């Protein structure tokens, strides 16, 4: 019976069905770090490399003294002469001769009589060790030996699996071989015509050849098919969801003719950048349409996303709808609140004031966060429920129980990778009106295009790829431990000139507690020993939101000269007077993250400097670290750095572990497989266009459900 590779979990075939896998091995497989429970899991336990024997050095080319791996067939086993009572004599080695055609080499084992059982004539082995000579014969004494196979079956290329001591590579190979033999042919979900278009071999053949290629080039062709499958199933899900939302949900046709929103733009003290204008147009089109908007607004820190989002919010408000802006932290929510009220006040409306904006006394802006006193929170919730709040800004408190909007027409989710898919859904369901609000997701993370198509493939994308004019560039310098005093001198001179500084303390292995400790210690040290005459503040993740808010306000008002902080300042904090940032142990951060961090400075009219300190002691490590950091020194292009991160450290560092659900790409390399991604995406969207609920493609539908098994709600609802 054929099986589908990405079948829903309840249709998985247990590895117990594989010949040779009894309860004991099934347990070992399931409880190993590979968590292999089903035949599907086993087949997707891909080799980490292949050992190509045609590239192993021929025995005749081996020189004495070489450290080598040789492969050959056992042709002779010479056991030591038997002692009395049948025991082998000590100091007489067991000699095993292996050959490749006419050349031979001898493997020499002392005190390992059991080798005679392991290395029988006909066995093919790979032996690793140092080539020596005895008489005129080459030999390897005490080699490491892998039994490559036990029969005379001819294989040129052997897959080497990610393995453990117990689940060693030969064992896994046997299991995979057995599974393939038993479950071939696999079910084939792709239509033949589609496969033809892209030169994709059938799945069974691809799976067989990827594990057990006859020649290395088979593997590349096989890989192409398997990578296509990984990407295709994912893109089908994205296309399916997108199409379904467009068909099933009723959105709002906002009126976009310039009124409130138009006057807001006119009142701004600056011109929009070309990129902002483009984004505004794209937003207008989406919002005017009755298909619910699902758009991602991507732009570097400081590229002016907030203004664009606020414009869209006003489009909704001018038609009588409410708008919500949800930020990932309290600090950011209050900052959005301040910016919004200020921009609206400057424009002559907002905050209840009247002015040229004020169609109805200006929109009412309400802040709702978890740290508000209960009474204030209740009042905010009332205004949200009775519709007197026009623009609501808050944290995830917005999507909590007890908060009901009267008429939500537009929602902004800032920095959505901190939330994940569920919150997106929740906010959308807060609408009171039975219609689906338009949603704009904002992110400052430069996401390489390939990754964006995978992570946000169901969204339309607007990119702000241009900073407002007049921004002073940020100078970035890498310093070594010995140059630390230079950094402190610069901070001091900037503070004397009236500026402010950030010091970012090290990232410590995911340990929140240690991180806080080091931030506390560093703040104390700097305040006492380095800047006793300056006003030093500190901020970290263990402080209560209200405390953090206080510190941030103090810094914003210029009451703190040097702010020592963990990465909690990473996203979106806007203090234009800050002109220096010192980042400790910079080598521990991803390049994108460093780029995000330094985006906290260079936001005002002052030239700014970012200093990266590395304190690696090992000279080799220090060199590698310097090379990586040189990239941050060398460019202010966030996309370039994100690509480099992707190349150097994989997807995890860009999106963080929170998006783990999307990273189940086992073979795909998002940079190198760009072309396949685009092909898979196009085919997926075409299939969905033509057969939106996949009635005529039941296998593709099944695989989609399997692939999104842990995100079914996302796939099938709201
Ligand atoms: P982002 O949210 O993308 O990090 P913001 O919207 O906070 O960026 O904008 C950063 C700063 O730049 C704000 O002070 C904002 O008022 C200002 N700004 C936005 N757009 C422009 C523009 N076109 N020209 C000049 N300044 C701008
Ligand atoms: Mg709309």
mmCIF file of C-alpha atoms and ligand atoms in Angstrom, residues 270-273 276 299-308 335-336 339 343 442 444 464 468-469 471 572 574 576 600 603, ligand 1:
data_model
loop_
_atom_site.group_PDB
_atom_site.id
_atom_site.type_symbol
_atom_site.label_atom_id
_atom_site.label_comp_id
_atom_site.label_asym_id
_atom_site.label_seq_id
_atom_site.Cartn_x
_atom_site.Cartn_y
_atom_site.Cartn_z
ATOM 1 C CA UNK A 270 7.613 66.370 6.234
ATOM 2 C CA UNK A 271 7.006 64.913 2.805
ATOM 3 C CA UNK A 272 6.330 61.213 2.569
ATOM 4 C CA UNK A 273 9.118 59.230 0.952
ATOM 5 C CA UNK A 276 5.743 55.557 1.866
ATOM 6 C CA UNK A 299 10.559 48.412 6.579
ATOM 7 C CA UNK A 300 13.769 49.174 8.324
ATOM 8 C CA UNK A 301 13.649 50.836 11.688
ATOM 9 C CA UNK A 302 13.036 54.500 11.088
ATOM 10 C CA UNK A 303 11.644 54.026 7.607
ATOM 11 C CA UNK A 304 8.371 55.571 8.730
ATOM 12 C CA UNK A 305 5.997 52.656 9.120
ATOM 13 C CA UNK A 306 4.058 54.265 11.931
ATOM 14 C CA UNK A 307 2.957 57.190 9.793
ATOM 15 C CA UNK A 308 1.733 54.827 7.097
ATOM 16 C CA UNK A 335 5.453 54.866 22.593
ATOM 17 C CA UNK A 336 2.942 54.324 19.803
ATOM 18 C CA UNK A 339 3.618 59.269 18.740
ATOM 19 C CA UNK A 343 1.151 63.462 15.323
ATOM 20 C CA UNK A 442 4.246 45.571 10.499
ATOM 21 C CA UNK A 444 11.076 46.001 11.087
ATOM 22 C CA UNK A 464 9.564 50.646 2.757
ATOM 23 C CA UNK A 468 13.429 59.598 5.038
ATOM 24 C CA UNK A 469 15.811 62.212 3.703
ATOM 25 C CA UNK A 471 19.002 60.827 8.132
ATOM 26 C CA UNK A 572 11.041 50.213 17.904
ATOM 27 C CA UNK A 574 12.546 55.916 19.484
ATOM 28 C CA UNK A 576 16.252 60.710 18.649
ATOM 29 C CA UNK A 600 17.881 52.691 18.046
ATOM 30 C CA UNK A 603 17.142 58.636 14.561
HETATM 31 P P1 LIG B 1 9.445 53.003 12.010
HETATM 32 O O1 LIG B 1 8.155 52.761 12.724
HETATM 33 O O2 LIG B 1 9.449 52.493 10.621
HETATM 34 O O3 LIG B 1 10.656 52.581 12.776
HETATM 35 P P2 LIG B 1 8.688 55.688 12.440
HETATM 36 O O4 LIG B 1 7.389 55.674 11.771
HETATM 37 O O5 LIG B 1 8.746 55.603 13.925
HETATM 38 O O6 LIG B 1 9.611 54.555 11.831
HETATM 39 O O7 LIG B 1 9.476 56.950 11.950
HETATM 40 C C1 LIG B 1 10.690 57.336 12.541
HETATM 41 C C2 LIG B 1 10.748 58.834 12.636
HETATM 42 O O8 LIG B 1 10.795 59.389 11.335
HETATM 43 C C3 LIG B 1 9.529 59.413 13.315
HETATM 44 O O9 LIG B 1 9.976 60.428 14.171
HETATM 45 C C4 LIG B 1 8.694 59.950 12.164
HETATM 46 O O10 LIG B 1 7.920 61.071 12.546
HETATM 47 C C5 LIG B 1 9.747 60.335 11.148
HETATM 48 N N1 LIG B 1 9.326 60.242 9.763
HETATM 49 C C6 LIG B 1 8.454 59.354 9.231
HETATM 50 N N2 LIG B 1 8.323 59.536 7.896
HETATM 51 C C7 LIG B 1 9.126 60.580 7.575
HETATM 52 C C8 LIG B 1 9.426 61.274 6.351
HETATM 53 N N3 LIG B 1 8.878 60.908 5.184
HETATM 54 N N4 LIG B 1 10.304 62.292 6.401
HETATM 55 C C9 LIG B 1 10.869 62.661 7.564
HETATM 56 N N5 LIG B 1 10.626 62.073 8.758
HETATM 57 C C10 LIG B 1 9.775 61.027 8.773
#
